[in-house]
Short mmCIF file of C-alpha atoms in Angstrom, two decimals:
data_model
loop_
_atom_site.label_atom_id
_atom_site.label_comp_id
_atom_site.label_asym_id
_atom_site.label_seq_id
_atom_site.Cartn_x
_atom_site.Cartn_y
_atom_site.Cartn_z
CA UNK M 1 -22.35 12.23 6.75
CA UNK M 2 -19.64 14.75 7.69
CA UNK M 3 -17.01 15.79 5.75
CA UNK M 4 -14.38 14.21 7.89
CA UNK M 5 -16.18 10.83 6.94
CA UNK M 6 -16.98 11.75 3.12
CA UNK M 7 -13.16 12.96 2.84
CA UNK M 8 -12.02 9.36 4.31
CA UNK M 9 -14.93 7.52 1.92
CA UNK M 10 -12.96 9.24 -0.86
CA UNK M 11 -9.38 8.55 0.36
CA UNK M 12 -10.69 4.81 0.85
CA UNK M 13 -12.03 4.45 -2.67
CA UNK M 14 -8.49 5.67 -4.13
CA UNK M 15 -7.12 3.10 -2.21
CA UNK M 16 -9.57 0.45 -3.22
CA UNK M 17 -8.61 1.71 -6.96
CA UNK M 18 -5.05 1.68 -6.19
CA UNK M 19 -5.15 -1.98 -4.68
CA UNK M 20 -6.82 -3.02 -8.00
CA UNK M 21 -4.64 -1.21 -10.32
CA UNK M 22 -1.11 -2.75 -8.29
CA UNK M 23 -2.24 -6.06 -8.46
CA UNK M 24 -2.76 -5.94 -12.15
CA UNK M 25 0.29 -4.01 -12.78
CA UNK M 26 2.45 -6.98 -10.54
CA UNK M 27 0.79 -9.72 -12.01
CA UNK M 28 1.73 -8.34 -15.57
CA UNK M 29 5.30 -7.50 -14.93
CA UNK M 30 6.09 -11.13 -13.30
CA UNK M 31 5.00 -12.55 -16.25
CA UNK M 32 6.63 -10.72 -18.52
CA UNK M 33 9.99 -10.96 -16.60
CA UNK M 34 9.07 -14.66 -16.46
CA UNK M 35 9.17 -14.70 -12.73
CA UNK M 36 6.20 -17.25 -12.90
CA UNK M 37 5.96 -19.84 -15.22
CA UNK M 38 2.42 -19.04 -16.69
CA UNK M 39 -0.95 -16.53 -16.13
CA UNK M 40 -2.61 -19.54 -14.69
CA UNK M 41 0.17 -19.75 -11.79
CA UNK M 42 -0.02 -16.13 -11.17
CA UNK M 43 -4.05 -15.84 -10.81
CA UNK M 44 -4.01 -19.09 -8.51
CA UNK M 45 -0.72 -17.23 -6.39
CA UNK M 46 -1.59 -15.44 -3.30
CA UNK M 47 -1.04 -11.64 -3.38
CA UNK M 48 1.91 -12.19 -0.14
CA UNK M 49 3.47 -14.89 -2.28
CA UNK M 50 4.00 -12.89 -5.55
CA UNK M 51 4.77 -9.77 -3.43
CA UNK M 52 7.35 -11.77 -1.83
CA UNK M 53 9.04 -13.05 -4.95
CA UNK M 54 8.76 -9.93 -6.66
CA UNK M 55 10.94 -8.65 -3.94
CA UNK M 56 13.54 -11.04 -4.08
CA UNK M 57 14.17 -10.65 -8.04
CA UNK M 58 16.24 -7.58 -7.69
CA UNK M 59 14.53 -5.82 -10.48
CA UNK M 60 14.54 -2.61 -9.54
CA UNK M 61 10.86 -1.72 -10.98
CA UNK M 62 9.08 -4.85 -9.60
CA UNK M 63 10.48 -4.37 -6.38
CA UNK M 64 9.20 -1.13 -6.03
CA UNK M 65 6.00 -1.96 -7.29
CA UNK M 66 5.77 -4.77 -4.46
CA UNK M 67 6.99 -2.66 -1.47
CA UNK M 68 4.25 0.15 -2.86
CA UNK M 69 1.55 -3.02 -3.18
CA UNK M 70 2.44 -4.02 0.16
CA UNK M 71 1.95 -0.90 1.64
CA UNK M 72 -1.47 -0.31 -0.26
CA UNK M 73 -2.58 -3.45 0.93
CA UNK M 74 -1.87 -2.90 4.49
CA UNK M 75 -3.81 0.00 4.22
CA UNK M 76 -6.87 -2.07 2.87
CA UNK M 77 -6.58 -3.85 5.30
CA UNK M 78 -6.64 -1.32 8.02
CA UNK M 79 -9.88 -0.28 6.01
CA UNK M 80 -11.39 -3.88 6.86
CA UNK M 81 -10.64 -3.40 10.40
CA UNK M 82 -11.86 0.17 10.82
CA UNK M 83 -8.14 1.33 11.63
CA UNK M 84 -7.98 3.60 8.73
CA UNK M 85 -6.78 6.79 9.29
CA UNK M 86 -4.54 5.96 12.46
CA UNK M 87 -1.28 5.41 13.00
CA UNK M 88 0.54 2.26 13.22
CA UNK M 89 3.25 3.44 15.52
CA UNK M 90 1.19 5.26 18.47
CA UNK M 91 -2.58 4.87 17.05
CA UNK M 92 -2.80 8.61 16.87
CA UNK M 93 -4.96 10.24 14.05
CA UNK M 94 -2.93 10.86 10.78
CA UNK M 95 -3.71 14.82 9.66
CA UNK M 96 -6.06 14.59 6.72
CA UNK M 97 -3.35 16.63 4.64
CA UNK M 98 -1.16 13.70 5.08
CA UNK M 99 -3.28 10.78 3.62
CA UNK M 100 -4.19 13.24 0.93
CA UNK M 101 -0.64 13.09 -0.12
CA UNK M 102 -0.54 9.24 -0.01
CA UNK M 103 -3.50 7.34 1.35
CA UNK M 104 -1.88 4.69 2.42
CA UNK M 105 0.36 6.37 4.61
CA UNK M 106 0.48 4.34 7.92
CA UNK M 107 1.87 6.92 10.28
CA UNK M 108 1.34 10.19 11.22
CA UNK M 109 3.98 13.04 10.96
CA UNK M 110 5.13 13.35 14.53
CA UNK M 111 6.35 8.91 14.26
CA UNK M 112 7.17 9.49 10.55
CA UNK M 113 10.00 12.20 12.25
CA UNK M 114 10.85 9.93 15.22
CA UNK M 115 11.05 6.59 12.94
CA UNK M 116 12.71 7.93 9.43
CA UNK M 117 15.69 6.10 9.82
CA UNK M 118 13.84 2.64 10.93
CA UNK M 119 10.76 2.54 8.25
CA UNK M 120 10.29 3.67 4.56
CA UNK M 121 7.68 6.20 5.31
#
C-alpha cells in the first residue's frame, strides 16, 4: 500500500467518523427543537428527508449542521463509488493538502476559484 492510498484510507475513515457523528448530532437537535414528533419518527426518517427539513426550519445551527451532513454524505458516497478524491466539477484530482483541510471537499482548488460565487465550497 502506498502512501497516496494509506493517506486516502485515513481521510476516508474521518469521513466515515464524521458521517456517524452528523447523523447523531441531527437526529438529536430535531428532536429537541421538536422538528419531529418522536425518536421513533426520526430513526425510521431517511437521512435526505431530515436533512431536508432541517433545512427548511431556519434555525440557524440545524441548518448548518444539514448543509455540512449533506456535504459529508456526498462524500461517502463518492467513497462507495470509488470517486473519492476527484472533483465534481472537472473530475480532476483534488491536492491531498486540500482534503486534509476538509475531507469532504468535492472540488479541487483551480473549480473552487472559478465556481466561488455559484457553490459553498
Amino acid at each position: 500500500m502506498t502512501t497516496s492510498d494509506k493517506l486516502y484510507e485515513q481521510l476516508q475513515q474521518r469521513l466515515e467518523q464524521e458521517h456517524g457523528m452528523l447523523s447523531r448530532e441531527l437526529k438529536h437537535e430535531m428532536l429537541l427543537n421538536t422538528l419531529v414528533p418522536s425518536a421513533t419518527a426520526i430513526e425510521n426518517a431517511e437521512l435526505s428527508e431530515l436533512i431536508v427539513m432541517a433545512k427548511s426550519s431556519f434555525i440557524p445551527n440545524l441548518f448548518d449542521l444539514a448543509i455540512r451532513m449533506e456535504r459529508v454524505d456526498a462524500a461517502v458516497c463518492s467513497v462507495k463509488l470509488g470517486m473519492y478524491g476527484l472533483c465534481v466539477d472537472c473530475e480532476e484530482e483534488i491536492a491531498i493538502e486540500d482534503l486534509e483541510k476538509d475531507p469532504a471537499q468535492p472540488r479541487c482548488s483551480s473549480c473552487c476559484e472559478h465556481s466561488r460565487y455559484h457553490h459553498d465550497s
